[in-house]
PDB file of C-alpha atoms in Angstrom:
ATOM      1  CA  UNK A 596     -60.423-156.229-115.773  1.00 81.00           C
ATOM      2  CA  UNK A 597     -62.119-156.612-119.119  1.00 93.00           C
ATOM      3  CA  UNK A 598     -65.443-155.564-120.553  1.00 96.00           C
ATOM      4  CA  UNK A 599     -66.965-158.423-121.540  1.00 97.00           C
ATOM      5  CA  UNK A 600     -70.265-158.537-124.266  1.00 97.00           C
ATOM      6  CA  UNK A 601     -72.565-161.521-123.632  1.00 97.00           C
ATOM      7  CA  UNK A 602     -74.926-162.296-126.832  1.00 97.00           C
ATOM      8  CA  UNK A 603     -77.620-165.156-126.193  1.00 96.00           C
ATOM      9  CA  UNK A 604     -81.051-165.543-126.548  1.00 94.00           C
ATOM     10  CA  UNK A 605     -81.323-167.693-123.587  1.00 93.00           C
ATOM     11  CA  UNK A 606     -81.693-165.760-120.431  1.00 92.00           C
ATOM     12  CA  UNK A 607     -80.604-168.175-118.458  1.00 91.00           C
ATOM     13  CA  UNK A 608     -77.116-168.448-119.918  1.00 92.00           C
ATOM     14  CA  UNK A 609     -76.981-164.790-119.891  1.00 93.00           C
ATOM     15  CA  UNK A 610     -77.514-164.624-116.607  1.00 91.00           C
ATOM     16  CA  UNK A 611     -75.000-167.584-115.804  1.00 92.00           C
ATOM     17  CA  UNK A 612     -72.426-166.091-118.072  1.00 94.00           C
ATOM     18  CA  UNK A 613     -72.794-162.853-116.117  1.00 93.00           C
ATOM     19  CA  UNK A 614     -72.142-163.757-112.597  1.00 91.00           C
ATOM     20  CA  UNK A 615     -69.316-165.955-113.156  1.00 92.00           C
ATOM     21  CA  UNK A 616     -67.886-163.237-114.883  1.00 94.00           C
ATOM     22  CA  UNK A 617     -68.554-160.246-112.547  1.00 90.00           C
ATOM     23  CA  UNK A 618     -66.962-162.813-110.432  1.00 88.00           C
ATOM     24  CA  UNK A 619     -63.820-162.731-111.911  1.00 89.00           C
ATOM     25  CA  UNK A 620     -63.738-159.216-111.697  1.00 90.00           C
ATOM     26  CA  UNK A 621     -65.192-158.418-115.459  1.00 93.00           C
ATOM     27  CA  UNK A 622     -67.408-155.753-116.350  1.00 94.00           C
ATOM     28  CA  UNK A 623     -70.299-157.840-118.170  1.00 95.00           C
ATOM     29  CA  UNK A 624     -73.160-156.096-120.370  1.00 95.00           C
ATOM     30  CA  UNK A 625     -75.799-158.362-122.065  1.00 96.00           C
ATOM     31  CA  UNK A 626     -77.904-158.898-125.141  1.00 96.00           C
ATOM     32  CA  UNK A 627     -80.529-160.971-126.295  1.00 95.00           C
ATOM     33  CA  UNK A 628     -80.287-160.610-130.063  1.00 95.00           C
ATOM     34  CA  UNK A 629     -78.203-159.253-132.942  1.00 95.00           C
ATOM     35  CA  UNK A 630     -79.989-155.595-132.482  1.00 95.00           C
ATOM     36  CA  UNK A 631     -79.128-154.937-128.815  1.00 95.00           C
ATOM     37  CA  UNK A 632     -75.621-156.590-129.901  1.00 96.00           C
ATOM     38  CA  UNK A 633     -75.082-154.163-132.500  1.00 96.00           C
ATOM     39  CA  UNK A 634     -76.096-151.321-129.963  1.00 96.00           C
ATOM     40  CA  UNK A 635     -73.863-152.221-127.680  1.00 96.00           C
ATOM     41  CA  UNK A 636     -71.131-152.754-130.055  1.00 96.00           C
ATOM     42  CA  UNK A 637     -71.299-149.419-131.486  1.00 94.00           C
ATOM     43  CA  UNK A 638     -71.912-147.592-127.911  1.00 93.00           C
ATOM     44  CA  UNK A 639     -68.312-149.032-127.004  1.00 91.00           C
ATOM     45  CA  UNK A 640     -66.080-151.678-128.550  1.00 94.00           C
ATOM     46  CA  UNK A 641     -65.939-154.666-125.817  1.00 96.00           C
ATOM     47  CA  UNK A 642     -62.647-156.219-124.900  1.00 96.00           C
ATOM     48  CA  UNK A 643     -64.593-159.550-125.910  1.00 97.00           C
ATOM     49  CA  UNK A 644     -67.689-161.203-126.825  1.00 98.00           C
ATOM     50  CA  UNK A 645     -69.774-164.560-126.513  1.00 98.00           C
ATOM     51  CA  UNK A 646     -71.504-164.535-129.298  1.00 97.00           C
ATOM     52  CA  UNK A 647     -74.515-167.442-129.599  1.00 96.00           C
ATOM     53  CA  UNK A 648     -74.771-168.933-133.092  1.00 94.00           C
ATOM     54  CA  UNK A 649     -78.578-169.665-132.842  1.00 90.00           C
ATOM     55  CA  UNK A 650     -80.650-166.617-132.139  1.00 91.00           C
ATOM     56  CA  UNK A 651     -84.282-165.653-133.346  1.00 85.00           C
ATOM     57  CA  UNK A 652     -83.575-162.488-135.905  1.00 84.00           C
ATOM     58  CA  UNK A 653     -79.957-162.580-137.360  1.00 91.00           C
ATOM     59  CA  UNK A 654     -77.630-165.474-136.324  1.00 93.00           C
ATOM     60  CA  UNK A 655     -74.603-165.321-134.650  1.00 94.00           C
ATOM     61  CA  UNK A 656     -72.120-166.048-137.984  1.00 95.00           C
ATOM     62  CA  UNK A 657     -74.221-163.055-139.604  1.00 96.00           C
ATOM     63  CA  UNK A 658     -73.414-161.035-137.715  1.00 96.00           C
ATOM     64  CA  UNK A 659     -69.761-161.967-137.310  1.00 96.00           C
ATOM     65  CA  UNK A 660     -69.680-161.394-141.314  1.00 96.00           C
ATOM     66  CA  UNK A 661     -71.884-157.852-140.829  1.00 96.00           C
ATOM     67  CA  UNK A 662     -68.938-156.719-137.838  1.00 96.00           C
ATOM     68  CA  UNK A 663     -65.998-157.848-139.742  1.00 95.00           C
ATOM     69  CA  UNK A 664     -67.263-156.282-143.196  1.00 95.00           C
ATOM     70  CA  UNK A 665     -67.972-152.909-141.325  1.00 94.00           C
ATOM     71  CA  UNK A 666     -64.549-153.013-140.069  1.00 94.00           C
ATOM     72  CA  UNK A 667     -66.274-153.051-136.562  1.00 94.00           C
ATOM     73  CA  UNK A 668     -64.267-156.930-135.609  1.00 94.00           C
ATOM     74  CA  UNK A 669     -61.721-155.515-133.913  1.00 94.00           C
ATOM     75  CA  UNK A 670     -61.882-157.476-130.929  1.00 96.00           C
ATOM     76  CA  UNK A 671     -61.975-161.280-130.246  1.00 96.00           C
ATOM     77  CA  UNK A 672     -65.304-162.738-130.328  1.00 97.00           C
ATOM     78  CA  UNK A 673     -65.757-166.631-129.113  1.00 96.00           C
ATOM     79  CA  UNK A 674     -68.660-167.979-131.055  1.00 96.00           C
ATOM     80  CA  UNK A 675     -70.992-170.647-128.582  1.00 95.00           C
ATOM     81  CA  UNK A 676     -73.733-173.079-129.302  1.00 90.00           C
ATOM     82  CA  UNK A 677     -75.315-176.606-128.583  1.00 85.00           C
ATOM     83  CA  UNK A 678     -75.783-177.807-132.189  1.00 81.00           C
ATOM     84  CA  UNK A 679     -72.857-176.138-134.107  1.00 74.00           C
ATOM     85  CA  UNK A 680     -71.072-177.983-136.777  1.00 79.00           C
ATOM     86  CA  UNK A 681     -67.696-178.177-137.463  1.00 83.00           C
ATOM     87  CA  UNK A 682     -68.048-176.323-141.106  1.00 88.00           C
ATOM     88  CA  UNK A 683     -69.681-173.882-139.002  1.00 88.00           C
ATOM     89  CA  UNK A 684     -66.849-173.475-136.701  1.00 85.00           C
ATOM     90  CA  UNK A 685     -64.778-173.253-139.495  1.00 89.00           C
ATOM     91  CA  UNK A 686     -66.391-170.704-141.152  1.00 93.00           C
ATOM     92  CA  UNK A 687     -66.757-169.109-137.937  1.00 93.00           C
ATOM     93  CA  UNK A 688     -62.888-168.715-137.454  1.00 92.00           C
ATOM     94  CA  UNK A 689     -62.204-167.394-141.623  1.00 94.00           C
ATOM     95  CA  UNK A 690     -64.675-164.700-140.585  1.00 95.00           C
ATOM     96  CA  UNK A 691     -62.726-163.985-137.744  1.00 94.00           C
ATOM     97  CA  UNK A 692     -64.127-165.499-134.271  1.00 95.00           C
ATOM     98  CA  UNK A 693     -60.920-166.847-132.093  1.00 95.00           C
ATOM     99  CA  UNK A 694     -62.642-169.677-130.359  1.00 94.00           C
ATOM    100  CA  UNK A 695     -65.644-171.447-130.132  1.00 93.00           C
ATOM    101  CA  UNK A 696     -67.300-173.085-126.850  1.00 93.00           C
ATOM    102  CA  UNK A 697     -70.088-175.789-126.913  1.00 90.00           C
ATOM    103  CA  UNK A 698     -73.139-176.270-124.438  1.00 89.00           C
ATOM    104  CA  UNK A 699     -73.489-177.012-121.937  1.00 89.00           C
ATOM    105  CA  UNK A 700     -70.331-174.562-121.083  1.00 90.00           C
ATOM    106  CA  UNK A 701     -68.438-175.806-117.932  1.00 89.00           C
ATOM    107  CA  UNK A 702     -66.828-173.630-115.368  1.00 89.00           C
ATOM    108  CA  UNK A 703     -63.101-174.270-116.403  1.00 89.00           C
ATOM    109  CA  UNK A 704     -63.866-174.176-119.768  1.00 92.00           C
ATOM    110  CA  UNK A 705     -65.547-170.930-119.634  1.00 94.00           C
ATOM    111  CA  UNK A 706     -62.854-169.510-117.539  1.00 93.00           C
ATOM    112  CA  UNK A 707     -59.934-170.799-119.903  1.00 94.00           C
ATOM    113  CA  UNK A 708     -61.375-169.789-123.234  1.00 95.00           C
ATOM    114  CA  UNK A 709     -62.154-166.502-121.774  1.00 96.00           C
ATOM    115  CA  UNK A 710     -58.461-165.478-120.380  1.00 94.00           C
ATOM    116  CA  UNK A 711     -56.859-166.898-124.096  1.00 95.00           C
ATOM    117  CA  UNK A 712     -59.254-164.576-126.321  1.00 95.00           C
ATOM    118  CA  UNK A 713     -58.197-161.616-124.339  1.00 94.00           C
ATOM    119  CA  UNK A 714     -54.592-162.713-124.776  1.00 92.00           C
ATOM    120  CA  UNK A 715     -54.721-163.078-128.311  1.00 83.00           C
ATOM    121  CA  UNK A 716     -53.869-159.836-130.802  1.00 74.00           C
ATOM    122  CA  UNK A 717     -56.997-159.641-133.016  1.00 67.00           C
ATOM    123  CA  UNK A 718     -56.021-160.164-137.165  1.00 61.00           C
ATOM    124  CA  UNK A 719     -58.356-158.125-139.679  1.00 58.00           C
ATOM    125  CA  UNK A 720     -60.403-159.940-141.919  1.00 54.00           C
ATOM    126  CA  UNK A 721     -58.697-157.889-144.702  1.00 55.00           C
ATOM    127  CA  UNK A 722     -55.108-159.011-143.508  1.00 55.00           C
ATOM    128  CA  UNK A 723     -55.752-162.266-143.445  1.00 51.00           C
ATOM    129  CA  UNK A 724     -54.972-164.522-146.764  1.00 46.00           C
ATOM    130  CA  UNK A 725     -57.582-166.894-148.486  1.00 47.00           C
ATOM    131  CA  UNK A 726     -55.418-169.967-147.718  1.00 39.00           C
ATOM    132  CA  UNK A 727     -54.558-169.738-144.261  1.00 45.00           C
ATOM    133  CA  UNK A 728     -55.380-171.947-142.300  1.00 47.00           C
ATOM    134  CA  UNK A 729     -56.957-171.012-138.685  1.00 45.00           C
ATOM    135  CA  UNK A 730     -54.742-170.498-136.223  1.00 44.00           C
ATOM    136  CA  UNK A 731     -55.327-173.647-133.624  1.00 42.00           C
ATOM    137  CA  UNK A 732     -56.690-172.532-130.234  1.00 43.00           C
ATOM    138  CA  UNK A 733     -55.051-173.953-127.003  1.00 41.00           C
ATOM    139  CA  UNK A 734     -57.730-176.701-127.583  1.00 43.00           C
ATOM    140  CA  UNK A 735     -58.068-178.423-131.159  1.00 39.00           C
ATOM    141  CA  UNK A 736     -62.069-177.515-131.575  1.00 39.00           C
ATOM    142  CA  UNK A 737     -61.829-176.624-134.882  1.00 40.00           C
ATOM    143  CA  UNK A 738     -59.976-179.934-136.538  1.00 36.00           C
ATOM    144  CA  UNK A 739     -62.642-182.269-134.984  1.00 38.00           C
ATOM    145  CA  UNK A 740     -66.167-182.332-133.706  1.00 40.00           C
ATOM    146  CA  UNK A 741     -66.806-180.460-130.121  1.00 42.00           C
ATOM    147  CA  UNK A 742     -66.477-182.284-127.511  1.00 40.00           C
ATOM    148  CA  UNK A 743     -67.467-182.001-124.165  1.00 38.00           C
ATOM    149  CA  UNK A 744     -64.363-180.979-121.911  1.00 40.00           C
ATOM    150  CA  UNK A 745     -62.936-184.234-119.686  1.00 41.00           C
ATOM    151  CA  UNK A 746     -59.017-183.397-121.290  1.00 43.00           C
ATOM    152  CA  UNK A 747     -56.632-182.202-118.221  1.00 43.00           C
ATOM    153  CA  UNK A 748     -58.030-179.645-115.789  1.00 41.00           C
ATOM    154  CA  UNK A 749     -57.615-176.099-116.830  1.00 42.00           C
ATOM    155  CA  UNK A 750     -55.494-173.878-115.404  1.00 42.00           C
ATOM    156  CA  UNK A 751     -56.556-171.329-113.160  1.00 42.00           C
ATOM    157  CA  UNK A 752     -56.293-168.067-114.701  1.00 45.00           C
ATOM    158  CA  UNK A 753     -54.558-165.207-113.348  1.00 45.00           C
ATOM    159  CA  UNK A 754     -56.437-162.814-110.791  1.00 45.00           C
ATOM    160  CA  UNK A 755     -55.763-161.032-107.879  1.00 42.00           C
ATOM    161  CA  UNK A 756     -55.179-162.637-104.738  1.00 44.00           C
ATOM    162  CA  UNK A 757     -57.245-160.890-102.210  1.00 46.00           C
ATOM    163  CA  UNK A 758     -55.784-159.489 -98.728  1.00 46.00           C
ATOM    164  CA  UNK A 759     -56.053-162.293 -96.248  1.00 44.00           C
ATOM    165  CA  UNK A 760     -58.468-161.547 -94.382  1.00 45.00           C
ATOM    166  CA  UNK A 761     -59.619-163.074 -90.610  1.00 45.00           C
ATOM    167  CA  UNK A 762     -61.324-166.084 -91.378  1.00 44.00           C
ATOM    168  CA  UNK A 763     -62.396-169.297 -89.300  1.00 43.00           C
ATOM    169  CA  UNK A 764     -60.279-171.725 -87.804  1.00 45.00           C
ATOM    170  CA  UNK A 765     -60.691-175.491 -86.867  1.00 47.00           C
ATOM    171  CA  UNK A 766     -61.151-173.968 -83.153  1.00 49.00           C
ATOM    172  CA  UNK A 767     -64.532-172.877 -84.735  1.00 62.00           C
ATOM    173  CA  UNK A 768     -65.481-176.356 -85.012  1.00 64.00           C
ATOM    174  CA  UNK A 769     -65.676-177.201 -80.738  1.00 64.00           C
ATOM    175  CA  UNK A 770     -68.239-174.515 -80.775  1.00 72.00           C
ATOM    176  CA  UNK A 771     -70.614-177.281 -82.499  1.00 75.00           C
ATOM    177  CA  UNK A 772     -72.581-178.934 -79.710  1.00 78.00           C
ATOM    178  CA  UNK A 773     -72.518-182.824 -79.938  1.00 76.00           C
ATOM    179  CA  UNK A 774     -75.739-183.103 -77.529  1.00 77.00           C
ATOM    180  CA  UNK A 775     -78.135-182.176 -80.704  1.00 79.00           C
ATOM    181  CA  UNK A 776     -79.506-184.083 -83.176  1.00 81.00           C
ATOM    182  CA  UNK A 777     -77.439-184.869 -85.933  1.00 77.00           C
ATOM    183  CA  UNK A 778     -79.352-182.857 -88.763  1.00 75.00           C
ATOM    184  CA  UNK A 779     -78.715-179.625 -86.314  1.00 78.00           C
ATOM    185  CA  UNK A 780     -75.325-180.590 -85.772  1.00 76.00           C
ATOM    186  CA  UNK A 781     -74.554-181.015 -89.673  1.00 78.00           C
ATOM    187  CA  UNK A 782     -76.055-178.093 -90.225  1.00 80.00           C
ATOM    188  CA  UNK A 783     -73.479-176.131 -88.211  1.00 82.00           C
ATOM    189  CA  UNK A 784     -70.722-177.368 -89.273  1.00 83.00           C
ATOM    190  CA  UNK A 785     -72.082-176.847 -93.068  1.00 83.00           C
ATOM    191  CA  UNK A 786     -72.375-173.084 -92.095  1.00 85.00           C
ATOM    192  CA  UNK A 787     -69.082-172.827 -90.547  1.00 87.00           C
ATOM    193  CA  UNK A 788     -67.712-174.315 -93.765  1.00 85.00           C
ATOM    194  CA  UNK A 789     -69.146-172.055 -95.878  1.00 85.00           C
ATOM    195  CA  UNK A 790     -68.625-169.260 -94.330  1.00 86.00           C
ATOM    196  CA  UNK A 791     -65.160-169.982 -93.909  1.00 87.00           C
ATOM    197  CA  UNK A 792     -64.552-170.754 -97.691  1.00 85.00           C
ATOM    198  CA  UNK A 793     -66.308-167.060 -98.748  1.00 86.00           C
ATOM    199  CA  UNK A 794     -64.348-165.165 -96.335  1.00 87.00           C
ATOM    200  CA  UNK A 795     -61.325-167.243 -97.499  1.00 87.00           C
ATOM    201  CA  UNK A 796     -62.478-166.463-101.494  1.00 86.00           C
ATOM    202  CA  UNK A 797     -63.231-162.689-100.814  1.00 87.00           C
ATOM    203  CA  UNK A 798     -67.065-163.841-101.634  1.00 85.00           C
ATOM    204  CA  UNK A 799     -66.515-164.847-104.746  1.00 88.00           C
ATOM    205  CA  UNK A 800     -69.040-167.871-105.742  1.00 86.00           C
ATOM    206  CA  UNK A 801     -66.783-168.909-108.941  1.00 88.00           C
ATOM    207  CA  UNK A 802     -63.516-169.607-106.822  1.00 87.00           C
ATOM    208  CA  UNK A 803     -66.099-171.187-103.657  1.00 87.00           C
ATOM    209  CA  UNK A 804     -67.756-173.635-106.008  1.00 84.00           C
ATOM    210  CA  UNK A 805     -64.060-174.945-107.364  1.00 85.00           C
ATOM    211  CA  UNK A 806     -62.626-174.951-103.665  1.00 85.00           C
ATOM    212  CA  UNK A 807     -65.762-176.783-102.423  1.00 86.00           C
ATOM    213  CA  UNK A 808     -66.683-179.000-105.733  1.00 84.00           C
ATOM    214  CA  UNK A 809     -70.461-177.503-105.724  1.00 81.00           C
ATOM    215  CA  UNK A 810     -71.976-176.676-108.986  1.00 78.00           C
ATOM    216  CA  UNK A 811     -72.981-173.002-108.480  1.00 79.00           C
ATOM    217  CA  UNK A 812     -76.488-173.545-108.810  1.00 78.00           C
ATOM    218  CA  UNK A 813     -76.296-176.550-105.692  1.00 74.00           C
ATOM    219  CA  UNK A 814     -74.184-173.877-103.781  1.00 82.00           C
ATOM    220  CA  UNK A 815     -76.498-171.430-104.469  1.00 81.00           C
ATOM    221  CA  UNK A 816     -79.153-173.685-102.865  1.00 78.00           C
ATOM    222  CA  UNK A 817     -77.295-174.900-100.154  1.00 81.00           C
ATOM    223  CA  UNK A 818     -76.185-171.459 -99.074  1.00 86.00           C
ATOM    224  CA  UNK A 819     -79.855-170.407 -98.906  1.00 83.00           C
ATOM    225  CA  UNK A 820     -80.811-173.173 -96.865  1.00 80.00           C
ATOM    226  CA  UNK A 821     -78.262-172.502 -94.434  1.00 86.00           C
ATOM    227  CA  UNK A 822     -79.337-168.805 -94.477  1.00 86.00           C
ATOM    228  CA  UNK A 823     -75.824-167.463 -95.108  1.00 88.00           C
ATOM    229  CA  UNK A 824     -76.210-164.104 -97.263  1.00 83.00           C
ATOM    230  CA  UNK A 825     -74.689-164.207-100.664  1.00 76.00           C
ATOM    231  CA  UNK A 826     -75.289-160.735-101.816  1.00 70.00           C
ATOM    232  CA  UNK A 827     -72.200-158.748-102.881  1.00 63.00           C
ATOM    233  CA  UNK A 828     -72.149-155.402-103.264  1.00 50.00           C
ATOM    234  CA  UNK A 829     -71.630-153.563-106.758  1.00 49.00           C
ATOM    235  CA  UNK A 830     -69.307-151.079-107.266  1.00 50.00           C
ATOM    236  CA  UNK A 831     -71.165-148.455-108.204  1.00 48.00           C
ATOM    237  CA  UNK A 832     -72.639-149.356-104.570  1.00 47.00           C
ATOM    238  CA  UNK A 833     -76.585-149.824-104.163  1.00 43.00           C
TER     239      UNK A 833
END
């Protein structure tokens, strides 16, 4: 899959960012601020970056114009942020970003944006004429104000279908004991449910918390409280 550069300032999105992306297969590497981002960048060109408009030292659209005039944007960069405006977007996309995503980010949108930037050739800064106008994204964020996604659900992009694998049948559920209180008994079933949906999803949390309608932080919760293991291993194994 793709190598994917996270840039925030807020290590909480980081982390989110990251392990719905590892879920989907990406390899993810993170920064914090324009420094580590520039590191990174010139270690190894990514096959796309979030990039947060609001950081501490250099913002985001800086250092958009500080890639692109060091010939170093040559590979689509989705700008995000809570308080953007839309001249700011705009500007964003004549510098050379392919998409923009507002906070709070939501699954789908995430997922969406993310599949069309790596679809889409990347155009020079240099090749591109003064009165063009940006090329519209699958979604019209740059002609009007961000909005918070509620258009049609997105579409599911493209992976690989796991192997099926053995996973639990209904014939699970008469396992359940009905001569238990019900908290016990709900509790059973819960963990039968879950388990069956991982196994089903080849463990992976993104594709659980769409099949079950669980944000991934409530699955994450829920899952502990049922004491089903969530780890998954890396593949550099540890």
């Amino acid at each position: 899959m793709a190598r994917i550069l996270v840039v925030d300032d807020e290590i909480g999105i980081r982390e989110l960012l990251s392990e719905i992306l590892y879920d989907e297969g990406h390899t993810v590497e993170l920064a914090e601020n324009a420094a580590q981002a520039r590191e990174s960048r010139l270690r190894q060109r990514p096959d796309l970056v979030l990039l947060d408009i609001w950081m501490p030292d250099i913002d985001g659209v800086s250092l958009l114009k500080e890639w692109s005039s060091q010939g170093l944007l040559n590979m689509p960069v989705i700008m995000m942020s809570g308080h953007a405006t839309v001249d700011t977007a705009v500007e964003a996309t004549r510098i050379g970003a392919v998409d923009f995503l507002e906070k709070p980010i939501t699954l789908q949108k995430l997922l969406k944006t993310v599949a069309a930037g790596l679809a889409r050739p990347v155009i020079p800064a240099s090749m591109r004429s003064r009165t063009e106008r940006p090329v519209a994204s699958a979604d019209p964020i740059f002609t009007q104000p961000p909005a918070l996604a509620g258009g049609p659900a997105a579409v599911q992009p493209a992976g690989v279908v796991p192997a099926a694998a053995p996973v639990h049948d209904d014939s699970h559920l008469g396992r359940i004991s009905l001569n238990q209180p019900l908290r016990e008994a709900r509790d059973e079933f819960e963990r039968i449910y879950f388990e069956y949906h991982l196994l089903h999803e080849n463990h992976s949390m993104t594709r659980v918390s769409e099949r079950t309608g669980l944000e991934r932080t409530h699955l994450y919760r829920k899952l502990k409280q049922l004491g089903i293991d969530t780890s998954r291993k890396k593949p550099s194994g540890s």
